[in-house]
C-alpha positions as semicolon CSV with decimal commas, in nm:
position;residue;x (nm);y (nm);z (nm)
1;X;-7,550;3,506;-9,204
2;X;-7,185;3,600;-9,157
3;X;-7,286;3,953;-9,056
4;X;-7,529;3,814;-8,799
5;X;-7,256;3,590;-8,660
6;X;-7,017;3,884;-8,621
7;X;-7,283;4,092;-8,447
8;X;-7,354;3,806;-8,208
9;X;-6,982;3,766;-8,131
10;X;-6,942;4,138;-8,058
11;X;-7,246;4,127;-7,829
12;X;-7,100;3,834;-7,637
13;X;-6,765;4,009;-7,595
14;X;-6,931;4,329;-7,474
15;X;-7,145;4,127;-7,233
16;X;-6,835;3,952;-7,095
17;X;-6,650;4,280;-7,042
18;X;-6,949;4,435;-6,866
19;X;-6,989;4,131;-6,643
20;X;-6,620;4,125;-6,550
21;X;-6,587;4,499;-6,486
22;X;-6,910;4,519;-6,291
23;X;-6,837;4,304;-5,988
24;X;-7,102;4,442;-5,757
25;X;-7,065;4,232;-5,443
26;X;-6,794;4,358;-5,211
27;X;-6,528;4,105;-5,121
28;X;-6,427;4,058;-4,758
29;X;-6,058;4,076;-4,676
30;X;-5,885;3,750;-4,582
31;X;-5,741;3,720;-4,232
32;X;-5,405;3,548;-4,278
33;X;-5,338;3,506;-3,907
34;X;-4,976;3,413;-3,833
35;X;-4,912;3,362;-4,206
36;X;-4,950;3,736;-4,258
37;X;-4,599;3,804;-4,122
38;X;-4,438;3,595;-4,395
39;X;-4,328;3,703;-4,740
40;X;-4,233;3,341;-4,818
41;X;-4,390;3,032;-4,660
42;X;-4,337;2,679;-4,789
43;X;-4,425;2,327;-4,687
44;X;-4,167;2,086;-4,833
45;X;-3,863;2,294;-4,941
46;X;-3,754;2,650;-5,019
47;X;-3,492;2,688;-5,291
48;X;-3,331;3,008;-5,413
49;X;-3,094;3,090;-5,697
50;X;-2,926;3,429;-5,726
51;X;-2,958;3,753;-5,535
52;X;-3,317;3,727;-5,419
53;X;-3,415;3,977;-5,150
54;X;-3,701;3,883;-4,920
55;X;-3,849;4,175;-4,725
56;X;-4,045;3,993;-4,457
57;X;-4,021;3,664;-4,271
58;X;-3,936;3,334;-4,440
59;X;-4,079;3,010;-4,305
60;X;-4,092;2,638;-4,376
61;X;-4,295;2,362;-4,214
62;X;-4,298;2,062;-4,193
63;X;-4,000;2,043;-4,430
64;X;-3,654;2,148;-4,319
65;X;-3,456;2,216;-4,640
66;X;-3,390;2,583;-4,718
67;X;-3,111;2,656;-4,968
68;X;-2,978;2,965;-5,141
69;X;-2,968;3,206;-4,845
70;X;-2,703;3,333;-4,899
71;X;-2,661;3,457;-5,166
72;X;-3,024;3,546;-5,109
73;X;-3,103;3,790;-4,828
74;X;-3,390;3,773;-4,582
75;X;-3,476;4,107;-4,421
76;X;-3,683;3,938;-4,156
77;X;-3,678;3,625;-3,941
78;X;-3,633;3,272;-4,071
79;X;-3,861;3,018;-3,905
80;X;-3,761;2,667;-4,010
81;X;-3,969;2,383;-3,865
82;X;-4,054;2,574;-3,549
83;X;-4,375;2,658;-3,371
84;X;-4,418;2,990;-3,553
85;X;-4,395;2,827;-3,895
86;X;-4,628;2,547;-3,786
87;X;-4,892;2,797;-3,674
88;X;-4,849;2,994;-3,996
89;X;-4,924;2,680;-4,199
90;X;-5,236;2,614;-3,992
91;X;-5,355;2,971;-4,050
92;X;-5,271;2,943;-4,420
93;X;-5,512;2,651;-4,455
94;X;-5,785;2,857;-4,286
95;X;-5,718;3,158;-4,508
96;X;-5,714;2,940;-4,821
97;X;-6,055;2,797;-4,734
98;X;-6,199;3,142;-4,659
99;X;-6,081;3,272;-4,994
100;X;-6,213;2,973;-5,187
101;X;-6,563;2,995;-5,040
102;X;-6,644;3,365;-5,071
103;X;-6,971;3,400;-5,257
104;X;-7,093;3,634;-5,528
105;X;-6,807;3,571;-5,770
106;X;-6,796;3,693;-6,128
107;X;-6,699;3,411;-6,362
108;X;-6,371;3,460;-6,551
109;X;-6,170;3,235;-6,779
110;X;-5,864;3,226;-7,000
111;X;-5,623;3,519;-6,998
112;X;-5,665;3,828;-6,781
113;X;-5,434;4,043;-6,992
114;X;-5,581;4,375;-7,103
115;X;-5,864;4,374;-6,848
116;X;-5,947;4,639;-6,590
117;X;-6,125;4,489;-6,290
118;X;-6,307;4,656;-6,004
119;X;-6,317;4,524;-5,644
120;X;-6,492;4,191;-5,596
121;X;-6,461;3,814;-5,616
122;X;-6,360;3,646;-5,943
123;X;-6,383;3,275;-6,009
124;X;-6,243;3,036;-6,267
125;X;-6,308;2,663;-6,246
126;X;-5,990;2,594;-6,444
127;X;-5,653;2,759;-6,505
128;X;-5,590;3,132;-6,544
129;X;-5,312;3,304;-6,738
130;X;-5,184;3,659;-6,759
131;X;-5,019;3,797;-7,070
132;X;-4,952;4,170;-7,084
133;X;-5,110;4,389;-6,820
134;X;-5,396;4,349;-6,574
135;X;-5,531;4,661;-6,403
136;X;-5,704;4,650;-6,066
137;X;-5,904;4,966;-6,003
138;X;-5,978;5,043;-5,638
139;X;-6,225;5,317;-5,739
140;X;-6,092;5,553;-5,475
141;X;-6,128;5,304;-5,189
142;X;-5,804;5,204;-5,014
143;X;-5,989;4,917;-4,846
144;X;-6,107;4,767;-5,176
145;X;-6,057;4,388;-5,183
146;X;-5,991;4,165;-5,485
147;X;-6,015;3,785;-5,454
148;X;-5,934;3,545;-5,737
149;X;-6,055;3,186;-5,699
150;X;-5,862;2,971;-5,946
151;X;-5,951;2,605;-5,978
152;X;-5,619;2,489;-6,117
153;X;-5,296;2,671;-6,211
154;X;-5,199;3,037;-6,228
155;X;-4,937;3,122;-6,491
156;X;-4,810;3,470;-6,576
157;X;-4,610;3,537;-6,891
158;X;-4,267;3,698;-6,916
159;X;-4,287;4,073;-6,868
160;X;-4,650;4,066;-6,754
161;X;-4,767;4,324;-6,501
162;X;-5,041;4,386;-6,249
163;X;-5,118;4,755;-6,214
164;X;-5,291;4,893;-5,905
165;X;-5,477;5,222;-5,950
166;X;-5,718;5,451;-5,764
167;X;-5,641;5,324;-5,414
168;X;-5,603;4,951;-5,485
169;X;-5,336;4,799;-5,259
170;X;-5,139;4,476;-5,287
171;X;-5,227;4,388;-4,927
172;X;-5,591;4,355;-5,032
173;X;-5,537;4,130;-5,336
174;X;-5,560;3,752;-5,286
175;X;-5,497;3,472;-5,536
176;X;-5,635;3,137;-5,418
177;X;-5,476;2,882;-5,650
178;X;-5,611;2,526;-5,659
179;X;-5,283;2,382;-5,782
180;X;-4,952;2,565;-5,844
181;X;-4,853;2,919;-5,943
182;X;-4,571;3,009;-6,185
183;X;-4,459;3,369;-6,235
184;X;-4,287;3,451;-6,563
185;X;-3,940;3,595;-6,621
186;X;-3,912;3,964;-6,534
187;X;-4,282;3,982;-6,459
188;X;-4,429;4,212;-6,195
189;X;-4,687;4,056;-5,966
190;X;-4,907;4,205;-5,692
191;X;-5,100;4,028;-5,420
192;X;-5,082;3,728;-5,189
193;X;-5,064;3,384;-5,353
194;X;-5,236;3,112;-5,150
195;X;-5,130;2,801;-5,341
196;X;-5,256;2,453;-5,261
197;X;-4,934;2,305;-5,398
198;X;-4,624;2,505;-5,499
199;X;-4,508;2,850;-5,612
200;X;-4,228;2,916;-5,863
201;X;-4,093;3,264;-5,939
202;X;-3,867;3,249;-6,244
203;X;-3,567;3,474;-6,311
204;X;-3,628;3,836;-6,222
205;X;-3,995;3,801;-6,129
206;X;-4,076;4,066;-5,869
207;X;-4,355;4,027;-5,617
208;X;-4,531;4,296;-5,419
209;X;-4,709;4,052;-5,192
210;X;-4,655;3,702;-5,052
211;X;-4,590;3,353;-5,185
212;X;-4,751;3,098;-4,952
213;X;-4,753;2,728;-5,041
214;X;-4,967;2,484;-4,842
215;X;-4,829;2,147;-4,948
216;X;-4,535;2,201;-5,181
217;X;-4,216;2,392;-5,249
218;X;-4,130;2,756;-5,308
219;X;-3,867;2,816;-5,576
220;X;-3,711;3,160;-5,632
221;X;-3,461;3,296;-5,884
222;X;-3,333;3,649;-5,828
223;X;-3,686;3,739;-5,726
224;X;-3,736;4,041;-5,499
225;X;-4,034;3,987;-5,270
226;X;-4,180;4,253;-5,041
227;X;-4,450;4,173;-4,790
228;X;-4,714;4,441;-4,842
229;X;-4,833;4,678;-4,573
230;X;-5,169;4,846;-4,604
231;X;-5,173;5,223;-4,607
232;X;-5,452;5,339;-4,382
233;X;-5,638;5,637;-4,515
234;X;-5,618;5,937;-4,286
235;X;-5,961;6,097;-4,255
236;X;-5,972;6,455;-4,368
237;X;-6,077;6,666;-4,070
238;X;-6,398;6,859;-4,120
239;X;-6,305;7,223;-4,129
240;X;-6,501;7,410;-3,867
241;X;-6,539;7,779;-3,921
242;X;-6,391;7,997;-3,651
243;X;-6,682;8,160;-3,472
244;X;-6,687;8,534;-3,502
245;X;-6,704;8,675;-3,150
246;X;-7,005;8,890;-3,075
247;X;-6,882;9,236;-2,999
248;X;-7,076;9,397;-2,719
249;X;-7,138;9,761;-2,793
250;X;-6,918;9,992;-2,595
251;X;-7,138;10,208;-2,379
252;X;-6,996;10,555;-2,337
253;X;-7,095;10,671;-1,989
254;X;-7,279;10,998;-1,980
255;X;-7,072;11,226;-1,763
256;X;-7,247;11,344;-1,450
257;X;-7,263;11,718;-1,476
258;X;-7,077;11,895;-1,204
259;X;-7,323;12,087;-0,991
260;X;-7,320;12,455;-1,052
261;X;-7,211;12,609;-0,724
262;X;-7,478;12,823;-0,565
263;X;-7,342;13,166;-0,502
264;X;-7,354;13,254;-0,134
265;X;-7,532;13,585;-0,087
266;X;-7,304;13,870;-0,004
267;X;-7,381;13,982;0,349
268;X;-7,366;14,354;0,378
269;X;-7,214;14,425;0,714
270;X;-7,430;14,627;0,951
271;X;-7,309;14,981;0,980
272;X;-7,111;15,050;1,291
273;X;-7,311;15,269;1,520
274;X;-7,101;15,530;1,686
275;X;-7,245;15,594;2,032
276;X;-7,345;15,949;2,096
277;X;-7,158;16,072;2,398
278;X;-7,371;16,181;2,693
279;X;-7,310;16,547;2,757
280;X;-7,161;16,612;3,095
281;X;-7,381;16,839;3,306
282;X;-7,223;17,128;3,487
283;X;-7,166;17,093;3,856
284;X;-7,433;17,281;4,032
285;X;-7,321;17,197;4,379
286;X;-7,610;16,962;4,429
287;X;-7,553;16,589;4,440
288;X;-7,241;16,396;4,344
289;X;-7,011;16,513;4,077
């Protein structure tokens, strides 16, 4: 009975791994609209501790309290309670809803550590954690999209990592979080977080992506954040063979033979006839002399 139970457990684990790694329906990328320009976007407050560097715009709306910059640095534009931030929040709501309603999801649960996932939509009705490493395999497609629909919280452990391989890009990874997201100390995170409530990056957590909070605060602590930019694949030109020119045969002209001159006949001059002198008759005394 125990042996049967172990066999059944192994079969269930294998089935789960195959289901997770075999996401067959392609996910559609999420249009972030005006929110796409932001590396950090909050609703109530943005608070920073330490030497955080934000590579991208930083925005807040409708709240107005942004603290910790400096010592934090924003390599972009700060939009605090202005029209740009307001539009970004509107577009964030639209993007959040698009991400949460994409169909064809593979069901996931618990901890994503140790998994290798292919492009697709993944759904958990409850919370998701990440301990250790998660690998996202683009399978040679730089446009491969990964969408995670998380019903409650997203929590990554200290030192956890998200590894992108075979063309997967952070700009095409989206985490729709039904509550709040917390990134562990010295963890390495990839993708855009679309949080219904708040986002907290603890000490040294680095983010290759965006932290976007619809209704709550963004809290940072010496957390470098870089807004991702998609690398567009350059098509390899089809090599066309250089046509070999057709060589026309060189026609050697047949020389026209020079006409053989016809020898003019040698005209033998007529012999000169020496006139025979008429003998003079002797004068006979008759007639004229």
